[in-house]
mmCIF file of C-alpha atoms in Angstrom:
data_model
loop_
_atom_site.group_PDB
_atom_site.id
_atom_site.type_symbol
_atom_site.label_atom_id
_atom_site.label_comp_id
_atom_site.label_asym_id
_atom_site.label_seq_id
_atom_site.Cartn_x
_atom_site.Cartn_y
_atom_site.Cartn_z
ATOM 1 C CA MET A 161 -21.069 9.516 2.748
ATOM 2 C CA HIS A 162 -20.626 10.860 6.346
ATOM 3 C CA CYS A 163 -22.337 7.662 8.784
ATOM 4 C CA VAL A 164 -21.903 4.009 9.915
ATOM 5 C CA PHE A 165 -22.492 2.125 6.433
ATOM 6 C CA ARG A 166 -22.600 -1.890 5.646
ATOM 7 C CA ALA A 167 -22.312 -4.371 2.517
ATOM 8 C CA GLU A 168 -21.455 -7.770 2.171
ATOM 9 C CA VAL A 169 -20.207 -8.294 -1.555
ATOM 10 C CA PRO A 170 -20.391 -12.446 -2.720
ATOM 11 C CA HIS A 171 -16.919 -13.150 -5.016
ATOM 12 C CA ASP A 172 -17.025 -15.858 -7.810
ATOM 13 C CA ALA A 173 -13.828 -17.647 -8.477
ATOM 14 C CA PRO A 174 -12.064 -15.539 -11.120
ATOM 15 C CA ASN A 175 -10.960 -19.093 -12.644
ATOM 16 C CA SER A 176 -11.397 -22.814 -12.729
ATOM 17 C CA SER A 177 -8.910 -23.868 -11.104
ATOM 18 C CA LEU A 178 -8.551 -21.765 -7.875
ATOM 19 C CA PRO A 179 -10.976 -21.877 -4.616
ATOM 20 C CA THR A 180 -14.873 -19.707 -4.480
ATOM 21 C CA PRO A 181 -13.646 -16.514 -2.361
ATOM 22 C CA GLU A 182 -15.561 -15.517 1.114
ATOM 23 C CA SER A 183 -17.470 -12.892 0.266
ATOM 24 C CA THR A 184 -16.151 -8.847 1.572
ATOM 25 C CA LYS A 185 -17.369 -7.550 3.875
ATOM 26 C CA PHE A 186 -17.379 -3.671 4.245
ATOM 27 C CA LEU A 187 -18.034 -1.259 7.235
ATOM 28 C CA ALA A 188 -17.447 2.267 6.963
ATOM 29 C CA LEU A 189 -17.467 4.446 9.800
ATOM 30 C CA ASP A 190 -18.661 7.830 10.508
ATOM 31 C CA LEU A 191 -16.242 10.779 10.929
ATOM 32 C CA PRO A 192 -14.128 10.932 14.276
ATOM 33 C CA LEU A 193 -16.253 14.089 16.074
ATOM 34 C CA PRO A 194 -17.481 14.223 19.551
ATOM 35 C CA ASP A 195 -20.673 11.617 19.737
ATOM 36 C CA ARG A 196 -20.663 9.794 16.182
ATOM 37 C CA LYS A 197 -19.618 6.550 15.471
ATOM 38 C CA PHE A 198 -16.112 6.872 14.458
ATOM 39 C CA LEU A 199 -14.967 3.479 15.415
ATOM 40 C CA GLU A 200 -15.537 0.279 16.203
ATOM 41 C CA PRO A 201 -14.432 -2.695 17.779
ATOM 42 C CA ILE A 202 -15.428 -5.893 16.161
ATOM 43 C CA ASP A 203 -13.557 -9.744 17.223
ATOM 44 C CA ILE A 204 -12.888 -12.112 14.266
ATOM 45 C CA PRO A 205 -12.637 -15.503 15.605
ATOM 46 C CA ILE A 206 -9.202 -17.316 14.796
ATOM 47 C CA GLU A 207 -8.473 -20.025 15.757
ATOM 48 C CA GLU A 208 -6.261 -21.847 18.608
ATOM 49 C CA ASN A 209 -3.457 -22.832 16.727
ATOM 50 C CA ALA A 210 -3.701 -19.919 13.227
ATOM 51 C CA GLN A 211 0.031 -18.609 12.486
ATOM 52 C CA MET A 212 0.230 -14.616 13.238
ATOM 53 C CA LYS A 213 1.266 -13.510 9.728
ATOM 54 C CA LEU A 214 0.012 -11.361 6.805
ATOM 55 C CA GLU A 215 -0.319 -12.245 3.304
ATOM 56 C CA TYR A 216 -0.212 -10.769 0.339
ATOM 57 C CA ASP A 217 -3.193 -12.146 -2.422
ATOM 58 C CA PRO A 218 -1.799 -13.617 -5.862
ATOM 59 C CA ILE A 219 -4.622 -12.005 -7.023
ATOM 60 C CA TRP A 220 -4.710 -8.036 -5.837
ATOM 61 C CA LEU A 221 -0.591 -8.848 -6.471
ATOM 62 C CA ALA A 222 -1.350 -9.682 -10.332
ATOM 63 C CA ILE A 223 -4.355 -6.873 -10.182
ATOM 64 C CA MET A 224 -2.041 -4.735 -9.323
ATOM 65 C CA LYS A 225 0.994 -5.558 -11.727
ATOM 66 C CA ASN A 226 -1.691 -5.789 -14.981
ATOM 67 C CA THR A 227 -3.059 -1.532 -13.666
ATOM 68 C CA ASP A 228 0.382 -1.206 -13.571
ATOM 69 C CA ARG A 229 0.173 1.379 -17.008
ATOM 70 C CA PHE A 230 -2.650 3.365 -15.697
ATOM 71 C CA THR A 231 -0.188 4.415 -12.948
ATOM 72 C CA GLU A 232 0.819 8.811 -13.129
ATOM 73 C CA VAL A 233 1.206 11.591 -11.583
ATOM 74 C CA THR A 234 -0.517 13.889 -13.746
ATOM 75 C CA GLU A 235 -2.825 16.458 -13.736
ATOM 76 C CA LYS A 236 -4.302 15.487 -16.416
ATOM 77 C CA ILE A 237 -6.911 13.126 -17.370
ATOM 78 C CA ILE A 238 -5.997 9.111 -17.518
ATOM 79 C CA TYR A 239 -7.618 7.437 -20.159
ATOM 80 C CA LEU A 240 -9.494 4.217 -18.778
ATOM 81 C CA PRO A 241 -10.368 1.638 -20.522
ATOM 82 C CA SER A 242 -14.248 -0.150 -19.973
ATOM 83 C CA SER A 243 -15.912 -2.191 -21.531
ATOM 84 C CA ALA A 244 -17.621 0.045 -24.961
ATOM 85 C CA SER A 245 -13.390 -0.298 -25.556
ATOM 86 C CA ALA A 246 -14.086 -4.108 -26.056
ATOM 87 C CA SER A 247 -14.574 -4.142 -29.745
ATOM 88 C CA THR A 248 -10.424 -2.018 -30.608
ATOM 89 C CA ASN A 249 -9.361 -5.631 -28.836
ATOM 90 C CA GLU A 250 -8.419 -3.104 -26.219
ATOM 91 C CA ARG A 251 -8.341 -5.113 -22.338
ATOM 92 C CA TRP A 252 -10.654 -3.226 -20.349
ATOM 93 C CA ASP A 253 -11.221 -6.136 -17.653
ATOM 94 C CA PHE A 254 -8.386 -6.643 -15.541
ATOM 95 C CA ARG A 255 -9.353 -10.282 -13.365
ATOM 96 C CA PRO A 256 -6.180 -12.258 -13.835
ATOM 97 C CA THR A 257 -6.027 -14.850 -15.668
ATOM 98 C CA ASP A 258 -3.782 -18.225 -14.016
ATOM 99 C CA GLU A 259 -0.899 -17.652 -15.663
ATOM 100 C CA GLU A 260 -1.110 -13.815 -14.255
ATOM 101 C CA ILE A 261 -1.476 -15.626 -11.455
ATOM 102 C CA ALA A 262 1.509 -17.943 -11.690
ATOM 103 C CA GLU A 263 3.717 -15.481 -12.962
ATOM 104 C CA VAL A 264 3.286 -13.139 -9.648
ATOM 105 C CA GLY A 265 3.843 -16.641 -8.139
ATOM 106 C CA GLU A 266 7.214 -17.357 -9.650
ATOM 107 C CA LEU A 267 8.133 -12.445 -8.595
ATOM 108 C CA PHE A 268 7.421 -13.327 -4.987
ATOM 109 C CA GLU A 269 9.048 -17.044 -5.506
ATOM 110 C CA HIS A 270 5.090 -18.704 -4.039
ATOM 111 C CA ASN A 271 5.871 -16.930 -0.272
ATOM 112 C CA PHE A 272 3.407 -14.019 0.046
ATOM 113 C CA LYS A 273 4.185 -13.895 3.591
ATOM 114 C CA ILE A 274 4.224 -10.086 4.138
ATOM 115 C CA PRO A 275 7.756 -9.427 5.151
ATOM 116 C CA GLU A 276 8.708 -8.036 8.368
ATOM 117 C CA ASN A 277 10.555 -5.183 7.009
ATOM 118 C CA PHE A 278 9.322 -2.269 8.609
ATOM 119 C CA ARG A 279 10.861 1.080 9.438
ATOM 120 C CA GLN A 280 9.998 4.078 10.931
ATOM 121 C CA THR A 281 9.568 6.820 8.104
ATOM 122 C CA ALA A 282 8.317 9.771 10.284
ATOM 123 C CA PRO A 283 9.233 11.830 12.877
ATOM 124 C CA PRO A 284 7.527 11.153 16.245
ATOM 125 C CA HIS A 285 4.263 13.111 17.352
ATOM 126 C CA GLN A 286 6.175 15.143 20.091
ATOM 127 C CA PRO A 287 3.311 16.132 22.971
ATOM 128 C CA THR A 288 5.116 20.091 22.300
ATOM 129 C CA ASP A 289 4.032 19.930 18.689
ATOM 130 C CA LYS A 290 2.149 22.994 18.144
ATOM 131 C CA ARG A 291 -1.923 22.492 17.402
ATOM 132 C CA CYS A 292 -1.773 24.405 14.357
ATOM 133 C CA CYS A 293 2.085 23.696 12.206
ATOM 134 C CA PRO A 294 3.202 23.604 8.967
ATOM 135 C CA PRO A 295 1.707 20.261 7.372
ATOM 136 C CA SER A 296 4.368 17.434 7.399
ATOM 137 C CA LEU A 297 7.481 16.176 5.098
ATOM 138 C CA TYR A 298 6.050 12.712 2.854
ATOM 139 C CA TYR A 299 8.668 10.701 3.745
ATOM 140 C CA ARG A 300 9.521 7.877 0.866
ATOM 141 C CA ASN A 301 8.413 4.013 2.332
ATOM 142 C CA PRO A 302 11.078 1.323 1.834
ATOM 143 C CA GLN A 303 8.992 -1.106 1.903
ATOM 144 C CA THR A 304 7.085 0.049 -0.449
ATOM 145 C CA MET A 305 9.841 0.992 -2.231
ATOM 146 C CA GLU A 306 10.959 -3.119 -1.563
ATOM 147 C CA PHE A 307 6.966 -4.322 -3.142
ATOM 148 C CA CYS A 308 6.900 -2.520 -6.464
ATOM 149 C CA GLN A 309 11.183 -3.100 -7.235
ATOM 150 C CA LYS A 310 9.406 -7.122 -6.401
ATOM 151 C CA LEU A 311 6.409 -7.406 -8.366
ATOM 152 C CA LYS A 312 8.422 -4.726 -10.954
ATOM 153 C CA ILE A 313 5.674 -2.144 -10.931
ATOM 154 C CA LYS A 314 6.477 1.321 -11.038
ATOM 155 C CA ASP A 315 6.750 3.030 -7.454
ATOM 156 C CA PHE A 316 3.964 5.809 -6.878
ATOM 157 C CA ASN A 317 5.927 6.964 -4.077
ATOM 158 C CA LEU A 318 9.689 7.241 -6.691
ATOM 159 C CA LEU A 319 6.680 9.410 -8.686
ATOM 160 C CA LEU A 320 6.076 12.138 -5.905
ATOM 161 C CA CYS A 321 8.998 12.837 -5.333
ATOM 162 C CA GLN A 322 10.027 13.304 -8.343
ATOM 163 C CA VAL A 323 7.336 15.742 -10.108
ATOM 164 C CA PRO A 324 9.246 18.749 -10.133
ATOM 165 C CA GLY A 325 9.465 21.699 -8.221
ATOM 166 C CA LYS A 326 7.643 19.300 -5.430
ATOM 167 C CA THR A 327 11.240 18.276 -3.624
ATOM 168 C CA HIS A 328 11.352 20.770 -0.667
ATOM 169 C CA PHE A 329 7.903 18.708 0.627
ATOM 170 C CA ILE A 330 10.017 15.419 0.661
ATOM 171 C CA GLY A 331 12.179 14.540 4.095
ATOM 172 C CA GLU A 332 14.541 12.161 5.295
ATOM 173 C CA PRO A 333 13.381 8.874 6.367
ATOM 174 C CA GLN A 334 13.353 8.426 10.510
ATOM 175 C CA TYR A 335 15.698 5.134 9.868
ATOM 176 C CA MET A 336 18.613 6.901 8.085
ATOM 177 C CA ILE A 337 18.932 9.351 10.817
ATOM 178 C CA GLU A 338 19.225 7.296 13.044
ATOM 179 C CA GLN A 339 21.520 4.993 11.323
ATOM 180 C CA LEU A 340 23.617 8.612 10.817
ATOM 181 C CA ALA A 341 23.411 9.115 14.713
ATOM 182 C CA THR A 342 24.760 5.868 15.205
ATOM 183 C CA ASN A 343 27.256 5.436 13.170
ATOM 184 C CA PRO A 344 29.754 2.847 15.450
ATOM 185 C CA ASN A 345 32.904 4.369 12.374
ATOM 186 C CA GLU A 346 32.531 7.737 13.292
ATOM 187 C CA ILE A 347 35.719 9.511 14.952
ATOM 188 C CA HIS A 348 34.531 12.770 17.094
ATOM 189 C CA LEU A 349 37.526 14.436 16.604
ATOM 190 C CA ASP A 350 36.006 17.229 19.815
ATOM 191 C CA ASP A 351 36.576 14.471 22.037
ATOM 192 C CA LYS A 352 39.819 15.334 24.428
#
């Protein structure tokens, strides 16, 4: 769909112990082409004394953990259970229980603040880069690695890097190159 589209979805609380969540508002924008609405600024009211921090949603984390067994890198069709499989006692509704949300809380030590551990992975764009250059390399992301380890789920980026015959598309993360380049213990043999 290549057009502007808005939708709002109301939600019920998945468990009685949780407050009713606000509705989710979706905004789909058009293709980034001339004379098309592909960008739209929106104003989000923020309280004056609000802390500017991002936090993970414990319900979303529990859903990620519940569905981790479906994370695979394959060309085969992955079986996903449906309501029809309910008769086989196979779980098909992955809305988390209070216990599953509590388990995620323990994994994160009840601190859902997203850490400010951002590091540059890909080299920055250079204005001199050619317009028709080869596809860029794939770079592993340390934030994703740490997130997956903490939640104890599969690291999809690692799975992609382990696909046989595809390792030539993997680049050295920029932050690692910079660490190697600025090693204070390095001895320069060419110095006189």
